[in-house]
Structures are given as C-alpha cells and as structure tokens.
Coordinates of C-alpha atoms in Angstrom, one line a residue:
M1 CA -45.8 32.8 29.0
T2 CA -46.6 31.2 25.6
N3 CA -46.9 34.7 24.0
D4 CA -43.5 35.7 25.5
R5 CA -41.8 32.6 24.0
S6 CA -43.3 33.2 20.6
Q7 CA -42.2 36.8 20.5
Q8 CA -38.6 35.8 21.6
A9 CA -38.2 33.0 19.1
P10 CA -37.3 35.0 16.0
A11 CA -34.7 37.0 17.9
I12 CA -33.1 33.9 19.3
G13 CA -33.1 32.3 15.8
A14 CA -31.5 35.4 14.3
R15 CA -28.7 35.4 16.9
L16 CA -28.1 31.7 16.3
S17 CA -28.0 32.3 12.6
A18 CA -25.6 35.2 12.9
A19 CA -23.3 33.1 15.2
T20 CA -23.4 30.2 12.8
K21 CA -22.5 32.5 9.9
A22 CA -19.6 34.0 11.8
R23 CA -18.3 30.6 12.8
G24 CA -18.6 29.5 9.2
A25 CA -16.7 32.6 8.0
D26 CA -13.9 31.9 10.5
L27 CA -13.7 28.3 9.3
C28 CA -13.5 29.2 5.6
A29 CA -10.7 31.7 6.4
A30 CA -8.8 29.0 8.3
L31 CA -9.3 26.5 5.4
R32 CA -8.1 29.1 2.8
S33 CA -4.9 29.6 4.9
I34 CA -4.3 25.8 4.7
V35 CA -5.1 25.0 1.1
G36 CA -5.2 28.3 -0.7
R37 CA -8.2 30.5 -1.7
R38 CA -8.9 28.8 -5.0
H39 CA -9.3 25.4 -3.4
V40 CA -12.0 26.5 -0.9
L41 CA -15.4 26.6 -2.8
T42 CA -18.3 28.4 -1.2
S43 CA -20.6 29.6 -4.0
A44 CA -23.6 27.4 -4.9
A45 CA -22.4 27.1 -8.5
D46 CA -18.9 26.0 -7.6
K47 CA -20.1 23.5 -5.0
R48 CA -22.9 21.9 -7.0
R49 CA -20.9 19.1 -8.7
F50 CA -19.4 18.1 -5.4
C51 CA -22.8 18.2 -3.6
A52 CA -24.8 16.1 -6.1
G53 CA -24.3 12.4 -6.4
F54 CA -23.6 10.6 -9.7
R55 CA -27.0 9.0 -9.7
T56 CA -28.8 10.1 -6.5
G57 CA -28.3 12.2 -3.4
E58 CA -27.9 16.0 -3.0
G59 CA -27.5 18.5 -0.2
D60 CA -25.7 21.7 0.8
C61 CA -22.4 22.3 2.6
R62 CA -20.6 25.2 4.1
A63 CA -17.6 24.7 1.8
V64 CA -15.9 22.2 -0.5
V65 CA -12.1 21.9 0.3
R66 CA -9.6 20.4 -2.1
P67 CA -6.3 19.8 -0.3
G68 CA -3.1 19.3 -2.3
S69 CA -1.1 17.3 0.2
L70 CA -1.7 14.7 2.9
V71 CA -0.4 17.2 5.4
D72 CA -3.0 19.8 4.2
L73 CA -5.7 17.1 4.5
W74 CA -4.6 16.5 8.1
R75 CA -4.7 20.2 8.9
T76 CA -8.1 20.6 7.1
L77 CA -9.5 17.8 9.3
Q78 CA -8.1 19.5 12.4
A79 CA -9.8 22.8 11.5
C80 CA -13.1 21.1 10.8
V81 CA -13.0 19.2 14.1
A82 CA -12.1 22.4 16.0
A83 CA -15.1 24.2 14.3
D84 CA -17.3 21.2 15.2
C85 CA -18.3 20.5 11.6
A86 CA -19.5 17.3 10.1
I87 CA -17.0 16.0 7.5
I88 CA -17.7 14.2 4.2
L89 CA -14.6 12.8 2.5
Q90 CA -15.1 12.5 -1.2
A91 CA -13.0 11.2 -4.1
A92 CA -14.4 10.8 -7.7
N93 CA -18.0 11.0 -6.6
T94 CA -19.0 8.2 -8.9
G95 CA -21.0 6.2 -6.4
L96 CA -24.5 5.0 -7.2
T97 CA -26.1 5.3 -3.8
G98 CA -25.3 8.9 -2.8
G99 CA -22.8 8.0 -0.1
S100 CA -20.1 10.7 -0.8
T101 CA -22.3 13.8 -0.8
P102 CA -24.5 15.6 1.7
N103 CA -28.0 14.2 1.7
G104 CA -30.9 16.6 2.2
S105 CA -31.3 18.4 5.5
G106 CA -31.4 17.2 9.1
Y107 CA -27.7 17.9 10.0
D108 CA -27.2 19.6 13.4
R109 CA -24.0 21.4 12.3
D110 CA -22.2 22.7 9.3
V111 CA -21.1 20.2 6.7
V112 CA -17.7 20.4 5.0
V113 CA -17.0 18.3 1.9
I114 CA -13.3 17.4 1.4
N115 CA -12.6 16.4 -2.1
T116 CA -9.3 14.4 -2.4
M117 CA -8.8 14.1 -6.1
R118 CA -5.7 16.3 -6.0
L119 CA -4.1 13.6 -3.9
D120 CA -3.6 11.1 -6.6
K121 CA -0.1 9.6 -6.0
I122 CA 0.6 5.9 -6.5
V123 CA 3.8 4.3 -5.2
P124 CA 4.6 0.7 -6.4
I125 CA 6.6 -1.3 -3.9
A126 CA 8.1 -4.8 -3.9
G127 CA 8.7 -4.7 -7.6
G128 CA 5.1 -3.8 -8.3
K129 CA 3.6 -6.7 -6.4
Q130 CA 2.0 -4.2 -4.1
V131 CA 1.1 -0.5 -4.3
I132 CA 0.5 2.4 -2.0
C133 CA -2.5 4.4 -3.2
Y134 CA -3.4 7.9 -2.0
P135 CA -7.0 9.1 -1.7
G136 CA -7.5 10.5 -5.2
A137 CA -5.7 7.8 -7.2
T138 CA -8.1 6.2 -9.7
L139 CA -8.3 2.7 -11.1
Y140 CA -7.3 4.1 -14.5
Q141 CA -4.1 5.5 -13.1
L142 CA -3.4 2.3 -11.2
E143 CA -3.8 0.2 -14.4
R144 CA -1.5 2.5 -16.2
T145 CA 1.1 2.5 -13.4
L146 CA 1.2 -1.3 -13.2
R147 CA 1.4 -2.0 -16.9
P148 CA 5.2 -1.9 -17.1
Y149 CA 5.4 -4.4 -14.3
G150 CA 3.1 -6.9 -16.1
R151 CA 0.6 -6.5 -13.2
E152 CA -3.0 -5.5 -12.7
P153 CA -5.0 -4.0 -9.8
H154 CA -7.9 -5.7 -8.0
S155 CA -10.4 -4.2 -10.4
V156 CA -10.1 -3.0 -14.0
I157 CA -12.5 -0.7 -15.7
G158 CA -15.6 -0.4 -13.5
S159 CA -18.8 -2.2 -14.2
S160 CA -21.1 0.6 -13.1
C161 CA -19.3 3.9 -13.2
L162 CA -16.2 5.2 -14.8
G163 CA -13.4 7.1 -13.1
A164 CA -13.7 5.5 -9.6
S165 CA -11.0 6.0 -7.0
V166 CA -9.0 3.0 -5.6
I167 CA -9.7 4.0 -2.0
G168 CA -13.4 4.6 -2.7
G169 CA -13.5 0.9 -3.8
V170 CA -11.8 -0.2 -0.6
C171 CA -14.0 1.9 1.6
N172 CA -17.1 0.5 -0.1
N173 CA -16.0 -3.2 -0.4
S174 CA -16.6 -2.8 -4.1
G175 CA -16.6 -6.1 -5.9
G176 CA -15.8 -5.4 -9.5
A177 CA -16.0 -7.7 -12.5
L178 CA -13.1 -10.0 -11.9
V179 CA -14.2 -13.4 -10.5
R180 CA -11.0 -14.5 -8.8
R181 CA -10.3 -11.3 -6.8
G182 CA -13.4 -10.8 -4.6
P183 CA -14.3 -7.5 -2.9
A184 CA -11.7 -4.7 -2.7
F185 CA -10.1 -5.4 0.7
T186 CA -7.0 -4.5 2.7
Q187 CA -6.0 -4.6 6.4
L188 CA -3.1 -2.2 5.6
A189 CA -4.1 1.5 5.8
I190 CA -3.3 4.8 7.4
Y191 CA -6.2 6.9 8.5
A192 CA -7.5 9.6 10.8
R193 CA -10.4 9.0 13.3
E194 CA -11.9 11.0 16.0
T195 CA -11.7 9.5 19.5
G196 CA -14.6 9.4 21.8
H197 CA -13.1 12.4 23.5
G198 CA -13.3 14.7 20.5
E199 CA -9.6 14.4 19.5
L200 CA -8.3 13.6 16.1
E201 CA -5.8 10.8 16.0
L202 CA -3.7 9.3 13.2
V203 CA -3.6 5.5 13.0
D204 CA -0.8 4.0 10.8
N205 CA -1.2 0.4 9.9
L206 CA 0.5 0.6 6.5
G207 CA 3.5 -1.3 7.7
L208 CA 6.1 0.9 6.0
G209 CA 8.2 1.7 9.1
L210 CA 7.3 5.4 9.1
E211 CA 8.0 7.2 12.4
G212 CA 7.5 10.5 14.0
S213 CA 4.5 12.9 14.6
P214 CA 1.4 12.7 12.4
E215 CA 2.7 15.5 10.2
Q216 CA 6.1 14.0 9.9
I217 CA 4.6 10.6 8.8
L218 CA 2.3 12.3 6.3
Q219 CA 5.2 14.5 5.0
A220 CA 7.2 11.4 4.3
L221 CA 4.2 9.9 2.4
D222 CA 3.8 13.2 0.5
R223 CA 7.4 12.9 -0.7
G224 CA 7.0 9.2 -1.5
E225 CA 9.8 8.4 0.9
I226 CA 9.2 4.6 1.3
A227 CA 12.3 2.6 2.2
E228 CA 11.9 -1.0 0.8
H229 CA 14.1 -2.4 3.6
R230 CA 11.7 -1.1 6.3
I231 CA 8.5 -2.5 4.8
A232 CA 7.0 -5.3 6.9
H233 CA 5.8 -8.1 4.7
S234 CA 4.9 -10.7 7.3
Q235 CA 2.8 -8.9 9.9
G236 CA -0.3 -11.1 9.7
R237 CA -2.4 -8.7 7.8
W238 CA -3.7 -9.0 4.3
A239 CA -3.6 -6.6 1.3
S240 CA -6.3 -8.4 -0.6
D241 CA -9.1 -11.0 0.0
A242 CA -6.9 -14.1 0.1
H243 CA -9.7 -16.7 0.4
Y244 CA -12.3 -15.6 -2.2
I245 CA -11.4 -18.1 -4.8
E246 CA -12.1 -20.9 -2.5
H247 CA -15.2 -19.1 -1.2
V248 CA -16.9 -18.4 -4.6
R249 CA -16.5 -22.1 -5.7
K250 CA -18.8 -23.3 -2.9
V251 CA -21.9 -23.2 -5.1
D252 CA -24.1 -25.3 -2.7
E253 CA -23.8 -22.8 0.1
P254 CA -27.0 -21.0 1.1
T255 CA -25.3 -17.6 1.5
P256 CA -24.1 -15.1 -1.0
A257 CA -20.4 -15.0 -2.1
R258 CA -20.0 -11.3 -1.3
F259 CA -22.1 -8.4 0.1
N260 CA -21.4 -5.1 1.9
A261 CA -22.6 -6.1 5.4
D262 CA -20.4 -9.3 5.5
T263 CA -18.6 -8.9 8.8
S264 CA -15.7 -11.0 7.6
R265 CA -14.7 -8.2 5.2
L266 CA -15.2 -5.2 7.5
F267 CA -11.8 -4.1 8.8
E268 CA -10.8 -0.5 9.6
A269 CA -10.7 1.3 6.2
S270 CA -12.3 -1.7 4.3
G271 CA -16.0 -1.1 4.3
S272 CA -15.7 2.1 6.3
A273 CA -17.9 4.1 3.9
G274 CA -16.4 7.4 4.8
K275 CA -16.5 6.9 8.6
L276 CA -12.7 7.3 8.6
A277 CA -10.5 9.8 6.8
V278 CA -8.2 7.4 4.8
F279 CA -4.9 8.8 3.7
A280 CA -3.5 5.8 1.9
V281 CA -4.0 2.1 1.5
R282 CA -1.6 -0.7 0.7
L283 CA -2.9 -3.3 -1.8
D284 CA -1.7 -6.4 -3.6
T285 CA -1.5 -6.4 -7.4
F286 CA -1.9 -9.4 -9.7
A287 CA 0.0 -10.9 -12.6
R288 CA -1.6 -10.0 -15.9
D289 CA -3.0 -12.9 -17.9
T290 CA -1.4 -13.0 -21.3
D291 CA -3.1 -15.9 -23.0
T292 CA -6.8 -15.2 -22.9
R293 CA -10.0 -15.8 -24.9
T294 CA -13.4 -14.2 -24.6
F295 CA -16.5 -16.3 -25.2
F296 CA -19.8 -14.7 -26.1
V297 CA -22.7 -16.9 -25.0
G298 CA -26.5 -16.6 -25.7
T299 CA -29.5 -18.6 -24.6
N300 CA -33.2 -18.4 -24.2
D301 CA -33.1 -21.0 -21.3
P302 CA -31.7 -19.6 -18.0
V303 CA -31.3 -23.1 -16.7
Q304 CA -28.5 -23.5 -19.2
L305 CA -26.7 -20.6 -17.6
T306 CA -27.3 -22.1 -14.2
N307 CA -25.7 -25.3 -15.3
L308 CA -22.9 -23.4 -17.0
R309 CA -22.1 -21.5 -13.8
R310 CA -22.0 -24.5 -11.6
T311 CA -19.8 -26.5 -14.0
F312 CA -17.3 -23.7 -14.4
L313 CA -17.0 -23.1 -10.7
L314 CA -17.0 -26.7 -9.6
D315 CA -15.0 -28.4 -12.3
G316 CA -12.9 -25.7 -14.0
P317 CA -9.1 -26.0 -13.6
S318 CA -9.1 -22.3 -13.0
L319 CA -11.8 -19.7 -12.4
P320 CA -12.9 -17.4 -15.2
I321 CA -11.3 -14.0 -15.3
A322 CA -14.7 -12.4 -15.8
G323 CA -18.3 -13.5 -16.5
E324 CA -20.6 -10.6 -17.2
Y325 CA -24.3 -11.1 -17.7
L326 CA -26.7 -8.9 -19.8
H327 CA -30.4 -9.3 -20.3
R328 CA -31.6 -8.4 -23.8
D329 CA -33.5 -5.4 -22.5
A330 CA -30.4 -4.0 -20.8
F331 CA -28.5 -4.6 -23.9
D332 CA -31.0 -2.6 -25.9
I333 CA -31.1 0.4 -23.6
A334 CA -27.2 0.5 -23.5
S335 CA -27.0 0.3 -27.3
I336 CA -29.2 3.4 -27.6
Y337 CA -28.4 5.5 -24.5
G338 CA -24.8 4.4 -23.9
K339 CA -23.7 4.7 -27.5
D340 CA -22.0 8.1 -27.2
M341 CA -20.1 7.0 -24.0
Y342 CA -19.1 3.8 -25.8
R343 CA -17.6 5.9 -28.6
A344 CA -16.0 8.4 -26.3
I345 CA -14.2 5.7 -24.4
Q346 CA -13.2 4.0 -27.7
M347 CA -11.9 7.2 -29.2
L348 CA -10.5 9.1 -26.2
G349 CA -9.5 6.2 -23.9
T350 CA -10.4 6.1 -20.2
D351 CA -7.7 8.6 -19.1
R352 CA -9.6 11.6 -20.5
L353 CA -13.0 10.7 -19.0
P354 CA -12.6 12.6 -15.8
T355 CA -11.9 15.8 -17.8
L356 CA -14.9 15.0 -20.0
F357 CA -17.1 14.7 -16.9
R358 CA -15.8 18.0 -15.4
W359 CA -16.7 19.8 -18.6
K360 CA -20.1 18.1 -18.7
A361 CA -20.8 19.3 -15.1
R362 CA -19.8 22.9 -16.0
F363 CA -22.0 22.8 -19.0
D364 CA -25.0 21.6 -17.0
N365 CA -24.4 24.2 -14.3
S366 CA -24.6 27.0 -16.9
G367 CA -27.9 28.9 -16.6
L368 CA -27.9 29.7 -20.3
M369 CA -27.7 26.1 -21.4
A370 CA -30.5 25.2 -19.0
K371 CA -32.7 27.9 -20.6
L372 CA -31.9 26.7 -24.1
F373 CA -32.2 22.9 -23.6
G374 CA -34.1 22.5 -20.4
R375 CA -33.1 20.1 -17.6
N376 CA -30.0 17.9 -18.1
P377 CA -28.8 19.9 -21.2
S378 CA -25.6 17.9 -21.8
D379 CA -27.4 14.6 -21.8
R380 CA -30.1 15.8 -24.2
M381 CA -27.5 17.2 -26.6
M382 CA -25.3 14.2 -26.5
Q383 CA -28.2 11.9 -27.0
R384 CA -29.3 13.8 -30.1
L385 CA -25.7 13.7 -31.5
S386 CA -25.5 10.0 -30.8
T387 CA -28.3 9.3 -33.2
L388 CA -26.1 10.6 -36.0
L389 CA -23.4 8.0 -35.2
P390 CA -23.2 4.8 -37.3
P391 CA -23.9 1.4 -35.6
H392 CA -21.2 0.6 -33.2
L393 CA -21.6 -3.0 -32.2
P394 CA -19.9 -5.9 -34.2
A395 CA -22.3 -7.9 -36.3
R396 CA -22.0 -11.2 -34.4
I397 CA -22.8 -9.5 -31.1
A398 CA -25.8 -7.7 -32.6
D399 CA -27.0 -11.0 -34.1
F400 CA -26.9 -12.8 -30.7
R401 CA -29.0 -10.1 -29.3
M402 CA -31.6 -10.8 -31.9
R403 CA -31.5 -14.5 -31.2
F404 CA -31.2 -14.7 -27.5
E405 CA -32.7 -13.2 -24.3
H406 CA -29.8 -14.0 -22.0
L407 CA -26.3 -13.0 -22.9
L408 CA -23.1 -13.8 -21.1
I409 CA -19.5 -12.7 -21.7
I410 CA -16.9 -15.1 -20.3
K411 CA -13.1 -14.4 -20.3
M412 CA -10.8 -17.3 -19.7
A413 CA -7.0 -17.8 -19.4
D414 CA -4.5 -20.5 -20.0
Q415 CA -5.8 -24.0 -19.3
G416 CA -9.3 -22.6 -18.7
I417 CA -9.6 -21.8 -22.4
D418 CA -9.8 -25.5 -23.6
F419 CA -12.1 -26.3 -20.6
A420 CA -14.5 -23.5 -21.7
H421 CA -14.5 -24.7 -25.3
S422 CA -15.4 -28.3 -24.4
T423 CA -17.9 -27.3 -21.7
L424 CA -19.7 -24.9 -24.0
N425 CA -19.8 -27.3 -26.9
A426 CA -21.3 -30.0 -24.7
L427 CA -23.8 -27.6 -23.1
F428 CA -25.2 -26.3 -26.3
A429 CA -25.2 -29.5 -28.3
G430 CA -28.7 -29.5 -29.7
G431 CA -29.9 -27.0 -27.1
D432 CA -31.5 -23.5 -27.3
G433 CA -28.2 -21.6 -27.1
D434 CA -25.0 -20.9 -28.8
F435 CA -21.6 -19.3 -28.4
F436 CA -18.7 -17.9 -30.4
V437 CA -15.1 -17.1 -29.6
C438 CA -14.6 -13.3 -29.9
T439 CA -11.9 -11.7 -31.9
S440 CA -9.9 -9.1 -30.0
P441 CA -12.1 -6.2 -31.3
E442 CA -15.3 -8.1 -30.5
A443 CA -14.1 -8.9 -27.0
D444 CA -13.3 -5.2 -26.3
A445 CA -16.7 -4.2 -27.7
A446 CA -18.6 -6.8 -25.7
F447 CA -17.1 -5.7 -22.3
L448 CA -17.3 -2.0 -23.2
H449 CA -21.0 -2.4 -24.1
R450 CA -21.6 -4.1 -20.7
F451 CA -19.8 -1.4 -18.8
V452 CA -21.8 1.6 -20.2
T453 CA -25.1 -0.1 -19.2
A454 CA -25.6 1.6 -15.8
G455 CA -24.9 5.0 -17.2
A456 CA -27.4 4.4 -20.0
A457 CA -30.2 4.1 -17.5
V458 CA -29.3 7.5 -16.1
R459 CA -29.3 8.9 -19.6
Y460 CA -32.7 7.5 -20.3
R461 CA -34.1 9.2 -17.2
A462 CA -32.5 12.5 -18.2
V463 CA -33.8 12.4 -21.7
H464 CA -37.3 11.1 -20.9
S465 CA -37.9 13.1 -17.6
A466 CA -41.5 13.9 -18.6
A467 CA -42.4 10.1 -18.7
V468 CA -40.0 8.8 -16.0
E469 CA -40.6 9.2 -12.3
D470 CA -37.2 7.9 -11.2
I471 CA -34.9 4.9 -11.3
V472 CA -34.9 2.4 -8.5
A473 CA -31.5 0.8 -8.7
L474 CA -30.6 -2.2 -6.6
D475 CA -27.5 -4.3 -6.5
I476 CA -28.1 -7.7 -5.0
A477 CA -26.2 -10.8 -4.0
L478 CA -28.1 -14.1 -4.4
P479 CA -27.2 -17.2 -2.4
R480 CA -24.5 -19.2 -4.0
N481 CA -26.9 -22.2 -4.3
E482 CA -29.8 -20.2 -5.9
R483 CA -30.9 -21.7 -9.2
A484 CA -34.0 -19.6 -9.8
W485 CA -32.0 -16.4 -10.4
V486 CA -34.3 -14.9 -13.0
E487 CA -36.7 -12.5 -11.3
R488 CA -40.5 -12.5 -11.8
L489 CA -42.2 -9.4 -10.5
P490 CA -45.8 -9.3 -9.3
A491 CA -48.2 -8.0 -12.0
D492 CA -49.0 -4.8 -10.1
M493 CA -45.3 -3.9 -9.8
E494 CA -44.7 -4.8 -13.4
E495 CA -47.3 -2.2 -14.4
Q496 CA -45.3 0.6 -12.8
V497 CA -42.2 -0.2 -14.8
I498 CA -41.1 1.2 -18.2
H499 CA -38.0 -0.8 -18.5
K500 CA -36.2 -3.4 -16.2
L501 CA -32.5 -3.6 -16.7
Y502 CA -30.8 -6.8 -15.4
Y503 CA -27.0 -7.1 -15.6
G504 CA -24.2 -8.2 -13.4
H505 CA -21.3 -10.4 -12.3
F506 CA -22.8 -13.8 -13.0
F507 CA -20.3 -16.2 -11.4
C508 CA -20.3 -14.3 -8.2
H509 CA -24.2 -14.2 -8.4
V510 CA -24.2 -10.4 -8.0
F511 CA -26.8 -8.6 -10.1
H512 CA -27.6 -5.0 -10.8
Q513 CA -31.3 -4.4 -11.2
D514 CA -32.5 -1.0 -12.5
Y515 CA -36.2 -0.3 -12.6
I516 CA -37.1 2.8 -14.7
L517 CA -40.5 3.8 -13.2
K518 CA -43.4 5.4 -15.0
K519 CA -44.5 8.9 -14.1
G520 CA -46.7 8.9 -11.0
A521 CA -45.2 5.7 -9.5
D522 CA -43.9 5.9 -5.9
P523 CA -40.2 4.9 -6.0
L524 CA -39.9 4.6 -2.2
S525 CA -42.9 2.2 -2.0
F526 CA -41.6 0.2 -5.0
E527 CA -38.2 -0.1 -3.5
H528 CA -39.5 -1.2 -0.1
R529 CA -41.6 -3.9 -1.8
M530 CA -38.5 -5.0 -3.7
W531 CA -36.6 -5.4 -0.4
A532 CA -39.4 -7.7 0.9
L533 CA -39.2 -9.8 -2.3
L534 CA -35.4 -10.0 -2.0
D535 CA -35.6 -11.0 1.7
G536 CA -37.9 -13.8 0.6
R537 CA -35.2 -15.0 -1.8
R538 CA -32.5 -14.9 0.9
A539 CA -30.6 -12.2 -1.0
E540 CA -28.3 -9.7 0.5
Y541 CA -28.3 -6.1 -0.6
P542 CA -26.5 -3.9 -1.4
A543 CA -23.9 -6.3 -2.8
E544 CA -21.1 -4.0 -3.7
H545 CA -22.2 -0.3 -4.0
N546 CA -22.6 0.1 -0.3
V547 CA -25.5 1.5 1.6
G548 CA -25.0 5.2 0.8
H549 CA -28.2 7.0 1.7
L550 CA -30.5 4.6 -0.2
Y551 CA -30.2 1.5 2.0
K552 CA -30.7 1.1 5.7
A553 CA -27.5 -0.3 7.2
K554 CA -28.0 -3.7 8.9
P555 CA -27.3 -3.8 12.6
E556 CA -23.9 -5.3 12.3
L557 CA -22.8 -2.7 9.7
A558 CA -24.2 0.2 11.8
D559 CA -22.3 -1.2 14.8
F560 CA -19.1 -1.2 12.7
Y561 CA -19.7 2.5 11.8
R562 CA -20.2 3.4 15.4
Q563 CA -17.0 1.6 16.4
L564 CA -15.0 3.5 13.8
D565 CA -16.6 6.9 14.5
P566 CA -17.8 7.2 18.1
T567 CA -18.8 10.9 17.8
N568 CA -20.5 10.6 14.4
R569 CA -18.1 13.2 12.9
F570 CA -17.5 11.6 9.5
N571 CA -20.2 11.1 6.9
P572 CA -23.2 11.3 9.3
G573 CA -26.4 9.7 8.1
I574 CA -24.8 7.0 6.0
G575 CA -27.0 3.9 5.9
Q576 CA -29.9 6.0 7.1
T577 CA -28.3 6.3 10.5
S578 CA -28.3 9.4 12.7
K579 CA -27.0 12.7 11.2
L580 CA -26.6 14.1 14.7
R581 CA -23.6 14.5 17.1
D582 CA -22.8 11.4 19.1
W583 CA -25.3 9.3 17.2
A584 CA -28.2 11.1 18.9
S585 CA -31.7 10.2 17.8
P586 CA -33.8 13.0 16.1
E587 CA -36.5 12.3 18.7
D588 CA -34.2 13.1 21.6

C-alpha cells in the first residue's frame, strides 16, 4: 500500500500543477479583459519591484494588476474572489515591515498583488477642510492639493520613507512627525470585504450621500461627482484623531501615547493593514501655521531632554508642531549614506521621487548592471557618486554634531515661539547643552537630514553587504512617563552590532531603532531578545509601521483582522498569522 501511494504521488502532483496553471491562465485572461494587457504583469522581471518590500519581505505572485479606475478595482477583486486567490492590496510599497508584498511561501492558493498607484485622485470638500483620497494618492500630492487652501494633511514628508500613500498611512495607523495630530485615523471610508459566505460586499461609510449599486457608487467616485449639499457632516464619526492633543500631554501615564495595537484607534479601514480593500477615505485637513520658528537643540545629558519634553507638554501654551530626535551616530550615518537622497530631494523636489525610485528599480533589475556592479548596483553607484558632492549640511548644524551626542529639532508656532525661547534659555543656563534658532535654510536642512536617516541604514547594508548580516529595525513606543529613554544594550548584544541608529518623534516618545548587525550574527535571535528587553521596559511595538511580516500581531490586533476578513482572503499572513483559507492552522 505504501509503495502504491509513493508511485501515485508524482502523477497526482502533476495533475494538480496542471490544473493550477490552467486556472491561473484563465484568471490572467479575465484580468486583462478588465484592466488591459499592459496592466497585468506576469513575468518575474516585471513583477519583482511589486513583490519585494522597500526594506524587507519578498515572495512570488501569480500576477500584478494595476487597475485604472475604482470600478476596475472592484471587478478585479470579483475576479480574484471567483478564482479563489489570496489578494494583496498595495500602494507605494514604501513600508518598512514588508506588509504590502507576498512573504515567502506557505500560501495555499495563488496570490495576486493589486497595485493601486494609478488611482491617485484627491477631491477637496468643504472648502478644503476635508478631502476624499483614493488608494494611490500620496502625501506629496495631498500637500500640493491643499496648498491653495492654506491647509495641510495629517502628515507631511514622511519620517522613514518617501512617497507613501495617504490610505497606506490610514491602514497602518502611521503616526508621522507632527505632534498635535496623532496617528492617521478616520471612521469615514468606503471599502470591499468578503463576507463569511465567500461573497464580496461594498461598505460605504464615506457619508457623501452616494446611492445605487456598488458599480454605480464607484462610477460616481471615479468621476468625482460629490455633491456638497449631500455630504453628512454630523454623523457621529471622526475624520481624524480628535483627542490626541489631550492624550499626549498626559506625561505621567504609564502607557504609550500611540501604537499600532491600540484598540481605541482600530476602526474599519483605520489599522486594517490590508485586510480590507479600501477604495477611498475621508480625512480632516489642518490650517497651515504661518508664523513658525525651528530650534536646533544639542546636549550630552539626556536628562535635560527628559525635562524639556515634560515642560513643553505640561506647560506649553500650545504643543510643538514637531520634535524630531537624532542620536549622533544616526546623524553620522545619514550624513554619509543619505547624502545623495538629501541632494536629490533638495534639487528635484519630492514630486519627482516616485519616478526616480521606478528608474532605480529598473536599473537594479537589469542583469547587465548586476554583472558589472554586483548586488544592489544603483546603491553602489549612487554612493560612489555622493562622495564627489561637497558638504551639504549648514555649519551650525555640523558644529552641534561635533559638540553633542543628543540632537533635537523643535518646530514651534505663534505663542509657542516665545515659550520655547524662555524655556530653552532657562534649561541650558550653565548646563551641558545649547540651542540656536534656525534660519529658514537651516530648518529645511535639519528636517531633511532627519528624514533621510532610515533610508541611509538601508544604503549602508547595500554597500557593505560583505560585512553586514542584516538590519534589525524596530519602532517602539515608550510609556509617556518613562524617563530612562536612552537604551543600554547588554554587552553580548552590543558585540553583534556595527552601528546602532536611534531617531524618532521625541514628544510622542516614539523611537526608531535600527541595529546594523555584523556578518554571522543571528538577526532573528537578536530581534527576539530585543522584544524581551522592550517588554521589560513596558514599551509597545510596533509603534507606527504596523506589524507587517516582522512582528507577531498581539491577540487584540489579530482578532481585529479576523473580524474584518473572516475568510482570510486579504493579505493573509500579516502579523505572522495564518496564510491559509479561513484562518486554518498549518498543522491542521
């Protein structure tokens, strides 16, 4: 009997493989009929940039689909459900935890990646006080759209990656650098979900008064047909986190200000991490501050920054606009390995970065370039070219790096400016610290330098791949009452590290911690030990990048995912949950 089974196994496997290929071919034909042949990618070379994460995560898929309308997105979803495929919705693919790409193997069905970047419409409503953002709309587009209204979005240029989508931020509860606005959050969204009976349904909670069938509602959105008189403005739902200002000021509370598993900020699309197919969200915008000053602070005593944070949050007449921390080591890595990106943003502006990244991906995917320059050819070439560029940081900023270990960039507005002056003068009177008020070019340089830091770590790994095992990247939220915020690693862990990069959103007590590990170190073991250390400090993690495939979703977050997606159709495996139909266990 055993011999019979062993002889039959290859034939059964061959039949299954043939059936799978036939089903996949039928699906691809159906997808081409919906979005057009050029927007269904099936070759390995064409799919690669959609199947590999910005920093981590990679896997294969049957096809990458790029719909050009919300109706096409709905029909694509229907075709994928009918073919019993797993679906991964993806926008800019700038996430740092691999949550918008396939991840390795272990899926029990074909995976289809739906990239939404062609769906980039933004519709201001209520005189620009709110906006409707479609799946591919980016923060850059939103900033540009709101400028004539004197308004700003929840987040401005991202702290960790450049070119991020608005809906990606909402789905991941991304925090951003702006102290007063909290995590990206809305209770107003339109999305598709699969019911527990295997049917696709459209849920419209935008409050725009749209009526009709799913396709009729989506056609109206495609045309931008939004009647102001039909918009509901008092339906008991929020389009931003209305209570964060009060929340972050409570500096004696033993819990973090914001983190991804916070159940008070998980609502339908918000925090959904790809477990829903989100077509559009409705968001508040914010009046742009016109009278602002940026203060560049340096100290060798972290207690001074602890006191500074508590004073600004407890006593300030208004909260800082932003407060970005940089340790000297992170400053140094960014100054060397983020120099070309700094110059690119300075010269080209942020609008052209997506095009730059597309060309970079095509260059890296060229077999010829890989033969000439080895792995990561674009990073190696750009790093070599960056050494030819002149120094890029203003003299006073470079001087503070020489004098101080801990650096902080604080942006204040209106009555907060005088408060900052007097508070900083009192804090550093005779102490081991100092500050200066930035000129406009210095302020731009300081924030831009801070924002290229995370990408600099990735560049370091690419250029020094022979010496680097990998990067362990954590984003953590410390309790609001934590005073010992500077980390001290055990000696045996310190020995495994080439560089530790600490940077983050200081007033929210959210820190990004990147550990560039020596060749031969075990990144998984290192990361698990880090989790234990963080648990001992009562930290929450991840704080704002979401779990992706790096972190294990906490029970309350995993329960939220199951509630949204009862059949595990969308983004299976997120948060190290099951990749299988109906949330089955691999052991079943």
